[in-house]
PDB file of C-alpha atoms and ligand atoms in Angstrom:
ATOM      1  CA  MET A   1      92.828 111.982  93.312  1.00 90.00           C
ATOM      2  CA  TYR A   2      95.367 110.870  95.901  1.00 92.00           C
ATOM      3  CA  LEU A   3      95.405 114.344  97.451  1.00 94.00           C
ATOM      4  CA  ILE A   4      91.603 114.479  97.493  1.00 93.00           C
ATOM      5  CA  THR A   5      91.512 111.075  99.198  1.00 93.00           C
ATOM      6  CA  VAL A   6      94.001 112.048 101.898  1.00 95.00           C
ATOM      7  CA  PHE A   7      92.502 115.490 102.425  1.00 93.00           C
ATOM      8  CA  GLY A   8      88.862 114.275 102.461  1.00 92.00           C
ATOM      9  CA  ASN A   9      89.561 111.489 104.907  1.00 93.00           C
ATOM     10  CA  LEU A  10      91.646 113.773 107.125  1.00 94.00           C
ATOM     11  CA  LEU A  11      88.710 116.196 107.229  1.00 92.00           C
ATOM     12  CA  ILE A  12      86.433 113.399 108.413  1.00 91.00           C
ATOM     13  CA  ILE A  13      88.880 112.428 111.185  1.00 93.00           C
ATOM     14  CA  LEU A  14      89.225 116.082 112.164  1.00 93.00           C
ATOM     15  CA  ALA A  15      85.473 116.711 112.155  1.00 91.00           C
ATOM     16  CA  VAL A  16      84.780 113.634 114.278  1.00 91.00           C
ATOM     17  CA  SER A  17      87.502 114.350 116.811  1.00 92.00           C
ATOM     18  CA  SER A  18      86.725 118.054 117.192  1.00 91.00           C
ATOM     19  CA  ASP A  19      82.922 118.000 117.401  1.00 88.00           C
ATOM     20  CA  SER A  20      81.551 116.431 120.582  1.00 88.00           C
ATOM     21  CA  HIS A  21      78.201 115.772 118.838  1.00 86.00           C
ATOM     22  CA  LEU A  22      80.035 113.223 116.733  1.00 86.00           C
ATOM     23  CA  HIS A  23      81.494 111.337 119.680  1.00 90.00           C
ATOM     24  CA  THR A  24      79.323 108.301 119.043  1.00 90.00           C
ATOM     25  CA  PRO A  25      80.364 104.763 118.060  1.00 92.00           C
ATOM     26  CA  MET A  26      79.200 105.248 114.473  1.00 90.00           C
ATOM     27  CA  TYR A  27      81.466 108.229 113.900  1.00 91.00           C
ATOM     28  CA  PHE A  28      84.395 106.702 115.785  1.00 93.00           C
ATOM     29  CA  PHE A  29      84.204 103.742 113.426  1.00 93.00           C
ATOM     30  CA  LEU A  30      83.869 106.093 110.474  1.00 92.00           C
ATOM     31  CA  SER A  31      87.015 107.959 111.433  1.00 93.00           C
ATOM     32  CA  ASN A  32      88.785 104.622 111.880  1.00 95.00           C
ATOM     33  CA  LEU A  33      87.671 103.738 108.355  1.00 94.00           C
ATOM     34  CA  SER A  34      89.003 107.058 107.075  1.00 94.00           C
ATOM     35  CA  PHE A  35      92.332 106.427 108.760  1.00 96.00           C
ATOM     36  CA  VAL A  36      92.557 102.960 107.187  1.00 95.00           C
ATOM     37  CA  ASP A  37      91.620 104.425 103.798  1.00 94.00           C
ATOM     38  CA  ILE A  38      94.456 106.945 103.993  1.00 95.00           C
ATOM     39  CA  CYS A  39      96.915 104.166 104.817  1.00 95.00           C
ATOM     40  CA  PHE A  40      95.426 101.925 102.125  1.00 93.00           C
ATOM     41  CA  THR A  41      95.904 104.431  99.307  1.00 93.00           C
ATOM     42  CA  SER A  42      99.324 105.385 100.642  1.00 94.00           C
ATOM     43  CA  THR A  43     100.659 101.845 100.173  1.00 93.00           C
ATOM     44  CA  THR A  44     100.168 101.895  96.393  1.00 90.00           C
ATOM     45  CA  ILE A  45      99.531 105.354  94.933  1.00 91.00           C
ATOM     46  CA  PRO A  46     102.711 107.285  95.914  1.00 93.00           C
ATOM     47  CA  LYS A  47     104.889 104.494  94.500  1.00 91.00           C
ATOM     48  CA  MET A  48     102.784 104.414  91.305  1.00 90.00           C
ATOM     49  CA  LEU A  49     103.053 108.198  90.899  1.00 91.00           C
ATOM     50  CA  TRP A  50     106.805 107.981  91.495  1.00 92.00           C
ATOM     51  CA  ASN A  51     107.073 105.296  88.796  1.00 90.00           C
ATOM     52  CA  ILE A  52     105.133 107.425  86.331  1.00 89.00           C
ATOM     53  CA  GLN A  53     107.191 110.506  87.124  1.00 92.00           C
ATOM     54  CA  THR A  54     110.615 108.871  86.879  1.00 92.00           C
ATOM     55  CA  GLN A  55     109.723 106.418  84.067  1.00 90.00           C
ATOM     56  CA  ASN A  56     111.381 103.818  86.227  1.00 87.00           C
ATOM     57  CA  LYS A  57     109.244 100.833  87.122  1.00 87.00           C
ATOM     58  CA  VAL A  58     111.652  98.970  89.374  1.00 90.00           C
ATOM     59  CA  ILE A  59     110.731  97.874  92.872  1.00 91.00           C
ATOM     60  CA  THR A  60     113.103  96.062  95.223  1.00 91.00           C
ATOM     61  CA  TYR A  61     112.276  92.685  96.740  1.00 91.00           C
ATOM     62  CA  GLU A  62     111.970  94.258 100.207  1.00 92.00           C
ATOM     63  CA  GLY A  63     109.757  97.031  98.855  1.00 92.00           C
ATOM     64  CA  CYS A  64     107.564  94.499  97.167  1.00 92.00           C
ATOM     65  CA  ILE A  65     107.146  92.347 100.277  1.00 93.00           C
ATOM     66  CA  THR A  66     106.362  95.460 102.338  1.00 94.00           C
ATOM     67  CA  GLN A  67     103.706  96.469  99.845  1.00 93.00           C
ATOM     68  CA  VAL A  68     102.146  93.007  99.951  1.00 93.00           C
ATOM     69  CA  TYR A  69     102.068  93.149 103.743  1.00 95.00           C
ATOM     70  CA  PHE A  70     100.398  96.554 104.034  1.00 95.00           C
ATOM     71  CA  PHE A  71      98.038  96.091 101.112  1.00 93.00           C
ATOM     72  CA  THR A  72      96.715  92.817 102.565  1.00 93.00           C
ATOM     73  CA  LEU A  73      96.464  94.399 106.008  1.00 95.00           C
ATOM     74  CA  PHE A  74      94.459  97.462 104.957  1.00 95.00           C
ATOM     75  CA  VAL A  75      92.098  95.696 102.565  1.00 92.00           C
ATOM     76  CA  GLY A  76      91.230  93.262 105.342  1.00 93.00           C
ATOM     77  CA  LEU A  77      90.796  96.089 107.853  1.00 95.00           C
ATOM     78  CA  ASP A  78      88.475  97.970 105.504  1.00 92.00           C
ATOM     79  CA  ASP A  79      86.333  94.876 105.236  1.00 91.00           C
ATOM     80  CA  PHE A  80      86.288  94.240 108.992  1.00 94.00           C
ATOM     81  CA  LEU A  81      85.484  97.858 109.852  1.00 94.00           C
ATOM     82  CA  LEU A  82      82.549  97.781 107.435  1.00 93.00           C
ATOM     83  CA  MET A  83      81.248  94.747 109.308  1.00 94.00           C
ATOM     84  CA  VAL A  84      81.729  96.457 112.684  1.00 95.00           C
ATOM     85  CA  MET A  85      79.819  99.475 111.343  1.00 93.00           C
ATOM     86  CA  ALA A  86      77.019  97.210 110.137  1.00 94.00           C
ATOM     87  CA  TYR A  87      76.805  95.664 113.611  1.00 94.00           C
ATOM     88  CA  ASP A  88      76.620  99.169 115.084  1.00 94.00           C
ATOM     89  CA  ARG A  89      73.682 100.054 112.797  1.00 92.00           C
ATOM     90  CA  PHE A  90      72.023  96.727 113.639  1.00 93.00           C
ATOM     91  CA  VAL A  91      72.147  97.453 117.383  1.00 94.00           C
ATOM     92  CA  ALA A  92      71.018 101.069 116.839  1.00 91.00           C
ATOM     93  CA  ILE A  93      67.947 100.078 114.831  1.00 90.00           C
ATOM     94  CA  CYS A  94      66.975  96.702 116.265  1.00 91.00           C
ATOM     95  CA  HIS A  95      67.811  97.377 119.942  1.00 91.00           C
ATOM     96  CA  PRO A  96      67.553 101.171 120.223  1.00 88.00           C
ATOM     97  CA  LEU A  97      66.825 101.177 123.952  1.00 91.00           C
ATOM     98  CA  HIS A  98      69.906  99.151 124.803  1.00 92.00           C
ATOM     99  CA  TYR A  99      72.178 100.889 122.296  1.00 92.00           C
ATOM    100  CA  LYS A 100      74.161 102.917 124.836  1.00 91.00           C
ATOM    101  CA  VAL A 101      74.643  99.869 127.067  1.00 92.00           C
ATOM    102  CA  ILE A 102      75.618  97.427 124.315  1.00 92.00           C
ATOM    103  CA  MET A 103      77.861  99.746 122.292  1.00 91.00           C
ATOM    104  CA  SER A 104      79.963 100.814 125.267  1.00 92.00           C
ATOM    105  CA  ALA A 105      83.336 102.437 124.785  1.00 92.00           C
ATOM    106  CA  GLN A 106      84.942  99.147 125.837  1.00 94.00           C
ATOM    107  CA  LEU A 107      83.109  97.115 123.211  1.00 95.00           C
ATOM    108  CA  CYS A 108      83.901  99.659 120.479  1.00 95.00           C
ATOM    109  CA  GLY A 109      87.563  99.634 121.409  1.00 96.00           C
ATOM    110  CA  LEU A 110      87.543  95.838 121.559  1.00 96.00           C
ATOM    111  CA  LEU A 111      85.933  95.485 118.118  1.00 96.00           C
ATOM    112  CA  VAL A 112      88.507  97.804 116.544  1.00 97.00           C
ATOM    113  CA  LEU A 113      91.354  96.068 118.383  1.00 97.00           C
ATOM    114  CA  VAL A 114      90.201  92.582 117.344  1.00 97.00           C
ATOM    115  CA  SER A 115      89.946  93.715 113.705  1.00 96.00           C
ATOM    116  CA  TRP A 116      93.511  95.008 113.851  1.00 97.00           C
ATOM    117  CA  VAL A 117      94.897  91.905 115.572  1.00 97.00           C
ATOM    118  CA  ILE A 118      93.253  89.455 113.142  1.00 96.00           C
ATOM    119  CA  ASN A 119      94.416  91.376 110.089  1.00 96.00           C
ATOM    120  CA  VAL A 120      97.948  92.032 111.353  1.00 97.00           C
ATOM    121  CA  LEU A 121      98.358  88.297 112.011  1.00 96.00           C
ATOM    122  CA  HIS A 122      96.774  87.328 108.696  1.00 95.00           C
ATOM    123  CA  SER A 123      98.938  89.566 106.535  1.00 95.00           C
ATOM    124  CA  PHE A 124     101.976  88.512 108.576  1.00 95.00           C
ATOM    125  CA  LEU A 125     101.178  84.884 107.761  1.00 94.00           C
ATOM    126  CA  GLN A 126     100.669  85.646 104.059  1.00 93.00           C
ATOM    127  CA  THR A 127     103.916  87.613 103.877  1.00 94.00           C
ATOM    128  CA  LEU A 128     105.865  84.824 105.605  1.00 93.00           C
ATOM    129  CA  MET A 129     104.442  82.384 103.074  1.00 92.00           C
ATOM    130  CA  VAL A 130     105.648  84.598 100.214  1.00 92.00           C
ATOM    131  CA  LEU A 131     109.084  84.909 101.850  1.00 92.00           C
ATOM    132  CA  SER A 132     109.404  81.126 101.784  1.00 90.00           C
ATOM    133  CA  LEU A 133     109.044  81.090  97.979  1.00 89.00           C
ATOM    134  CA  SER A 134     111.993  81.456  95.663  1.00 88.00           C
ATOM    135  CA  PHE A 135     111.951  83.828  92.712  1.00 88.00           C
ATOM    136  CA  SER A 136     114.290  84.220  89.785  1.00 86.00           C
ATOM    137  CA  ARG A 137     116.605  87.210  89.970  1.00 84.00           C
ATOM    138  CA  GLU A 138     114.303  89.456  88.011  1.00 86.00           C
ATOM    139  CA  VAL A 139     110.594  89.044  87.550  1.00 86.00           C
ATOM    140  CA  ILE A 140     108.099  91.241  85.766  1.00 86.00           C
ATOM    141  CA  ILE A 141     104.943  91.910  87.740  1.00 83.00           C
ATOM    142  CA  PRO A 142     102.151  92.780  85.326  1.00 78.00           C
ATOM    143  CA  HIS A 143     100.664  95.332  87.716  1.00 80.00           C
ATOM    144  CA  TYR A 144     101.273  98.734  89.178  1.00 82.00           C
ATOM    145  CA  PHE A 145     101.890  97.354  92.652  1.00 86.00           C
ATOM    146  CA  CYS A 146     102.880  94.069  94.234  1.00 88.00           C
ATOM    147  CA  GLU A 147      99.755  92.060  94.666  1.00 84.00           C
ATOM    148  CA  LEU A 148      99.847  88.822  96.626  1.00 87.00           C
ATOM    149  CA  LYS A 149      98.227  86.558  94.044  1.00 84.00           C
ATOM    150  CA  GLN A 150     100.275  87.879  91.127  1.00 82.00           C
ATOM    151  CA  LEU A 151     103.478  87.535  93.104  1.00 87.00           C
ATOM    152  CA  VAL A 152     102.798  83.923  94.105  1.00 88.00           C
ATOM    153  CA  GLN A 153     102.118  83.037  90.457  1.00 86.00           C
ATOM    154  CA  LEU A 154     105.575  84.308  89.519  1.00 88.00           C
ATOM    155  CA  ALA A 155     107.453  82.078  91.978  1.00 88.00           C
ATOM    156  CA  CYS A 156     109.703  79.279  90.741  1.00 89.00           C
ATOM    157  CA  SER A 157     108.983  76.962  93.671  1.00 86.00           C
ATOM    158  CA  ASP A 158     105.884  74.947  94.443  1.00 88.00           C
ATOM    159  CA  THR A 159     103.020  77.228  95.470  1.00 86.00           C
ATOM    160  CA  PHE A 160     100.416  74.649  96.498  1.00 90.00           C
ATOM    161  CA  LEU A 161     100.523  75.599 100.189  1.00 90.00           C
ATOM    162  CA  ASN A 162     100.375  79.318  99.335  1.00 90.00           C
ATOM    163  CA  ASP A 163      97.351  78.782  97.123  1.00 90.00           C
ATOM    164  CA  MET A 164      95.614  76.798  99.865  1.00 91.00           C
ATOM    165  CA  VAL A 165      96.291  79.449 102.527  1.00 91.00           C
ATOM    166  CA  MET A 166      95.163  82.205 100.156  1.00 90.00           C
ATOM    167  CA  TYR A 167      92.007  80.323  99.305  1.00 90.00           C
ATOM    168  CA  PHE A 168      91.015  79.634 102.911  1.00 92.00           C
ATOM    169  CA  ALA A 169      91.932  83.126 104.035  1.00 91.00           C
ATOM    170  CA  THR A 170      89.735  84.620 101.317  1.00 88.00           C
ATOM    171  CA  VAL A 171      86.814  82.372 102.224  1.00 89.00           C
ATOM    172  CA  LEU A 172      87.178  82.980 105.983  1.00 91.00           C
ATOM    173  CA  LEU A 173      88.285  86.611 106.198  1.00 90.00           C
ATOM    174  CA  GLY A 174      86.309  87.749 103.155  1.00 87.00           C
ATOM    175  CA  GLY A 175      83.235  85.619 103.817  1.00 89.00           C
ATOM    176  CA  ALA A 176      82.797  86.248 107.547  1.00 92.00           C
ATOM    177  CA  PRO A 177      82.456  90.050 107.281  1.00 92.00           C
ATOM    178  CA  LEU A 178      80.147  89.710 104.277  1.00 92.00           C
ATOM    179  CA  ALA A 179      77.969  87.228 106.175  1.00 94.00           C
ATOM    180  CA  GLY A 180      77.918  89.586 109.180  1.00 94.00           C
ATOM    181  CA  ILE A 181      76.922  92.536 107.016  1.00 94.00           C
ATOM    182  CA  LEU A 182      74.192  90.583 105.224  1.00 94.00           C
ATOM    183  CA  TYR A 183      72.817  89.268 108.521  1.00 95.00           C
ATOM    184  CA  SER A 184      72.817  92.739 110.113  1.00 94.00           C
ATOM    185  CA  TYR A 185      71.023  94.243 107.148  1.00 92.00           C
ATOM    186  CA  SER A 186      68.452  91.445 106.930  1.00 93.00           C
ATOM    187  CA  ARG A 187      67.544  92.140 110.571  1.00 93.00           C
ATOM    188  CA  ILE A 188      67.563  95.901 109.955  1.00 92.00           C
ATOM    189  CA  VAL A 189      65.224  95.570 106.967  1.00 91.00           C
ATOM    190  CA  SER A 190      62.787  93.346 108.860  1.00 91.00           C
ATOM    191  CA  THR A 191      62.783  95.800 111.793  1.00 90.00           C
ATOM    192  CA  ILE A 192      62.220  98.774 109.511  1.00 88.00           C
ATOM    193  CA  CYS A 193      59.317  96.955 107.842  1.00 87.00           C
ATOM    194  CA  GLU A 194      57.625  96.584 111.233  1.00 86.00           C
ATOM    195  CA  ILE A 195      57.687 100.354 111.878  1.00 83.00           C
ATOM    196  CA  SER A 196      54.179 101.584 111.111  1.00 82.00           C
ATOM    197  CA  SER A 197      54.729 105.265 110.277  1.00 84.00           C
ATOM    198  CA  ALA A 198      56.361 106.234 107.002  1.00 84.00           C
ATOM    199  CA  GLN A 199      58.282 108.976 108.754  1.00 85.00           C
ATOM    200  CA  GLY A 200      59.710 106.507 111.276  1.00 82.00           C
ATOM    201  CA  LYS A 201      60.698 104.174 108.476  1.00 83.00           C
ATOM    202  CA  TYR A 202      62.494 106.964 106.651  1.00 84.00           C
ATOM    203  CA  LYS A 203      64.264 108.141 109.791  1.00 81.00           C
ATOM    204  CA  ALA A 204      65.521 104.653 110.647  1.00 81.00           C
ATOM    205  CA  PHE A 205      66.642 104.007 107.093  1.00 83.00           C
ATOM    206  CA  SER A 206      68.420 107.332 106.677  1.00 82.00           C
ATOM    207  CA  THR A 207      70.816 106.519 109.538  1.00 80.00           C
ATOM    208  CA  CYS A 208      72.193 103.553 107.623  1.00 83.00           C
ATOM    209  CA  ALA A 209      71.958 104.911 104.071  1.00 86.00           C
ATOM    210  CA  SER A 210      75.545 106.224 104.045  1.00 85.00           C
ATOM    211  CA  HIS A 211      76.946 103.000 105.409  1.00 88.00           C
ATOM    212  CA  LEU A 212      74.912 100.967 102.937  1.00 89.00           C
ATOM    213  CA  SER A 213      76.297 103.066 100.055  1.00 89.00           C
ATOM    214  CA  VAL A 214      79.883 102.549 101.213  1.00 88.00           C
ATOM    215  CA  VAL A 215      79.357  98.800 101.660  1.00 90.00           C
ATOM    216  CA  SER A 216      77.766  98.480  98.208  1.00 90.00           C
ATOM    217  CA  LEU A 217      80.607 100.434  96.641  1.00 88.00           C
ATOM    218  CA  PHE A 218      83.228  98.276  98.390  1.00 87.00           C
ATOM    219  CA  TYR A 219      81.659  94.972  97.369  1.00 88.00           C
ATOM    220  CA  CYS A 220      80.772  96.075  93.833  1.00 87.00           C
ATOM    221  CA  MET A 221      84.401  97.085  93.312  1.00 83.00           C
ATOM    222  CA  CYS A 222      85.607  93.779  94.825  1.00 81.00           C
ATOM    223  CA  LEU A 223      83.287  91.885  92.515  1.00 82.00           C
ATOM    224  CA  GLY A 224      84.448  93.991  89.558  1.00 80.00           C
ATOM    225  CA  VAL A 225      88.109  93.220  90.297  1.00 77.00           C
ATOM    226  CA  TYR A 226      87.324  89.540  90.744  1.00 76.00           C
ATOM    227  CA  LEU A 227      85.205  89.232  87.596  1.00 77.00           C
ATOM    228  CA  SER A 228      87.573  91.193  85.404  1.00 74.00           C
ATOM    229  CA  SER A 229      90.551  89.095  86.518  1.00 71.00           C
ATOM    230  CA  ALA A 230      88.570  85.874  86.074  1.00 70.00           C
ATOM    231  CA  ALA A 231      86.940  86.777  82.763  1.00 68.00           C
ATOM    232  CA  THR A 232      89.858  88.259  80.878  1.00 64.00           C
ATOM    233  CA  GLN A 233      93.400  87.012  80.750  1.00 63.00           C
ATOM    234  CA  SER A 234      94.540  90.508  79.840  1.00 63.00           C
ATOM    235  CA  SER A 235      96.290  91.926  82.864  1.00 62.00           C
ATOM    236  CA  HIS A 236      95.590  95.409  81.506  1.00 67.00           C
ATOM    237  CA  SER A 237      91.862  95.374  82.157  1.00 67.00           C
ATOM    238  CA  SER A 238      92.219  93.734  85.546  1.00 69.00           C
ATOM    239  CA  ALA A 239      94.773  96.417  86.433  1.00 72.00           C
ATOM    240  CA  THR A 240      92.217  99.033  85.401  1.00 74.00           C
ATOM    241  CA  ALA A 241      89.680  97.424  87.704  1.00 74.00           C
ATOM    242  CA  LEU A 242      92.227  97.440  90.514  1.00 77.00           C
ATOM    243  CA  VAL A 243      93.004 101.116  89.989  1.00 79.00           C
ATOM    244  CA  MET A 244      89.305 101.851  90.318  1.00 78.00           C
ATOM    245  CA  TYR A 245      89.267  99.792  93.493  1.00 80.00           C
ATOM    246  CA  THR A 246      92.381 101.221  95.136  1.00 83.00           C
ATOM    247  CA  VAL A 247      91.865 104.864  94.146  1.00 86.00           C
ATOM    248  CA  VAL A 248      88.181 105.507  93.648  1.00 87.00           C
ATOM    249  CA  THR A 249      86.635 103.665  96.615  1.00 87.00           C
ATOM    250  CA  PRO A 250      88.695 105.374  99.353  1.00 89.00           C
ATOM    251  CA  MET A 251      88.208 108.709  97.610  1.00 90.00           C
ATOM    252  CA  LEU A 252      84.428 108.427  97.507  1.00 89.00           C
ATOM    253  CA  ASN A 253      83.902 107.332 101.123  1.00 86.00           C
ATOM    254  CA  PRO A 254      84.251 110.809 102.676  1.00 84.00           C
ATOM    255  CA  PHE A 255      81.981 112.299 100.001  1.00 85.00           C
ATOM    256  CA  ILE A 256      79.299 109.696 100.584  1.00 86.00           C
ATOM    257  CA  TYR A 257      79.391 110.380 104.296  1.00 80.00           C
ATOM    258  CA  SER A 258      79.637 114.139 104.217  1.00 79.00           C
ATOM    259  CA  LEU A 259      77.218 114.922 101.394  1.00 75.00           C
ATOM    260  CA  ARG A 260      74.374 112.870 102.785  1.00 72.00           C
ATOM    261  CA  ASN A 261      74.922 113.556 106.410  1.00 77.00           C
ATOM    262  CA  LYS A 262      73.694 116.636 108.289  1.00 80.00           C
ATOM    263  CA  ASP A 263      75.810 115.987 111.396  1.00 81.00           C
ATOM    264  CA  ILE A 264      79.060 115.809 109.470  1.00 81.00           C
ATOM    265  CA  LYS A 265      78.127 118.901 107.445  1.00 82.00           C
ATOM    266  CA  THR A 266      77.486 120.933 110.598  1.00 84.00           C
ATOM    267  CA  ALA A 267      80.691 119.673 112.166  1.00 83.00           C
ATOM    268  CA  LEU A 268      82.675 120.622 109.066  1.00 82.00           C
ATOM    269  CA  LYS A 269      81.144 124.109 109.027  1.00 83.00           C
TER     270      LYS A 269
HETATM  271  C1  NAG B 301      88.812 104.234 116.390  1.00 55.50           C
HETATM  272  O1  NAG B 301      87.812 103.707 117.225  1.00 55.50           O
HETATM  273  C2  NAG B 301      88.116 103.700 118.624  1.00 55.50           C
HETATM  274  C3  NAG B 301      87.001 102.987 119.351  1.00 55.50           C
HETATM  275  O2  NAG B 301      85.763 103.573 119.171  1.00 55.50           O
HETATM  276  C4  NAG B 301      88.298 105.149 119.073  1.00 55.50           C
HETATM  277  O3  NAG B 301      88.607 105.180 120.455  1.00 55.50           O
HETATM  278  C5  NAG B 301      89.417 105.784 118.263  1.00 55.50           C
HETATM  279  O4  NAG B 301      89.534 107.151 118.599  1.00 55.50           O
HETATM  280  C6  NAG B 301      89.160 105.663 116.782  1.00 55.50           C
HETATM  281  N1  NAG B 301      90.334 106.094 116.016  1.00 55.50           N
HETATM  282  C7  NAG B 301      90.295 107.118 115.172  1.00 55.50           C
HETATM  283  C8  NAG B 301      91.540 107.397 114.399  1.00 55.50           C
HETATM  284  O5  NAG B 301      89.312 107.774 115.017  1.00 55.50           O
END
C-alpha cells in the first residue's frame, strides 16, 4: 500500500507537470496535495514496516520528536491545501468570468506559501512544547508512531500548557479550514441551484466532484479517528483507525482524481 501511495501520487505530479493542459491552479494544488501525501505517509509507514520486519519496536527520543514534527506538519498541510482547493472551486464556479484574474499565479503561489509557513510554525511550536516536557528513561507508546497527544500524556511533568496549546491549535487550525470548505461549498451549491439547464448543473458539479470526494474522505477519517479514540479506551482500535487514516486516505486520493477525471486520464496516457 505504501508503494501504491508513493507511485500513484508521483504519477499525478508527473502528469500535471508534463501536460500543459493541466497547468491550471486546480491541478497545481492537486500536485501539491500529492507531494504532501507522499511526505505524510513517509513519516510513519517506513518506520512501521521496519519495526515489523526487524521485530524491534524501539524508537529514539530524537526520532520520536522528528516524527511528531513532520506528522503534525503534513496533516495540517493536507487540511490547508484542501481548503485552498475548495476556494479555487468556489472562484471557478461562482465567479467564472474573473477566474483567470483572481486565481493568478501570484495568488496560487501565495496561498501555498502561507499554508506552508503557518504549518511549519505550528508544528515547530508543538514540538518545542514537547521538548520542554520531561519523560522517564523509557516509555511505552501504545501506537505505531509517535503521536503528539499520546506523547504528551506519557510525560512526567505538568502538561496543562501543552493541553491548552493543543486544544486551541486544533480549534483554530482544524476549524478554520473546515469553515472555509463549508462556506465555499455552500456558495457553490447555491450557485449550481441557480443554473437553469440540467446539463449546465451537471457540468459545474462534475468539476468539483473529485475534490468533494477527497474532502469527505479526509474528514470522515478524521472523525473516525476522533470518535474511536474518544469512545473506546482500547488503544488497539484507535490505532486501527489511525492506520486507516494514515495509509488509506493518501492512497485513495490519486485514484479518486484519476478515475473520475478525463483530463488526468488523457495526460497519463
Ligand atoms: C504547488 O503549487 C504552486 C503554486 O500553484 C506551483 O507553482 C508548484 O509547482 C506546485 N508544486 C508542485 C510540487 O506541484
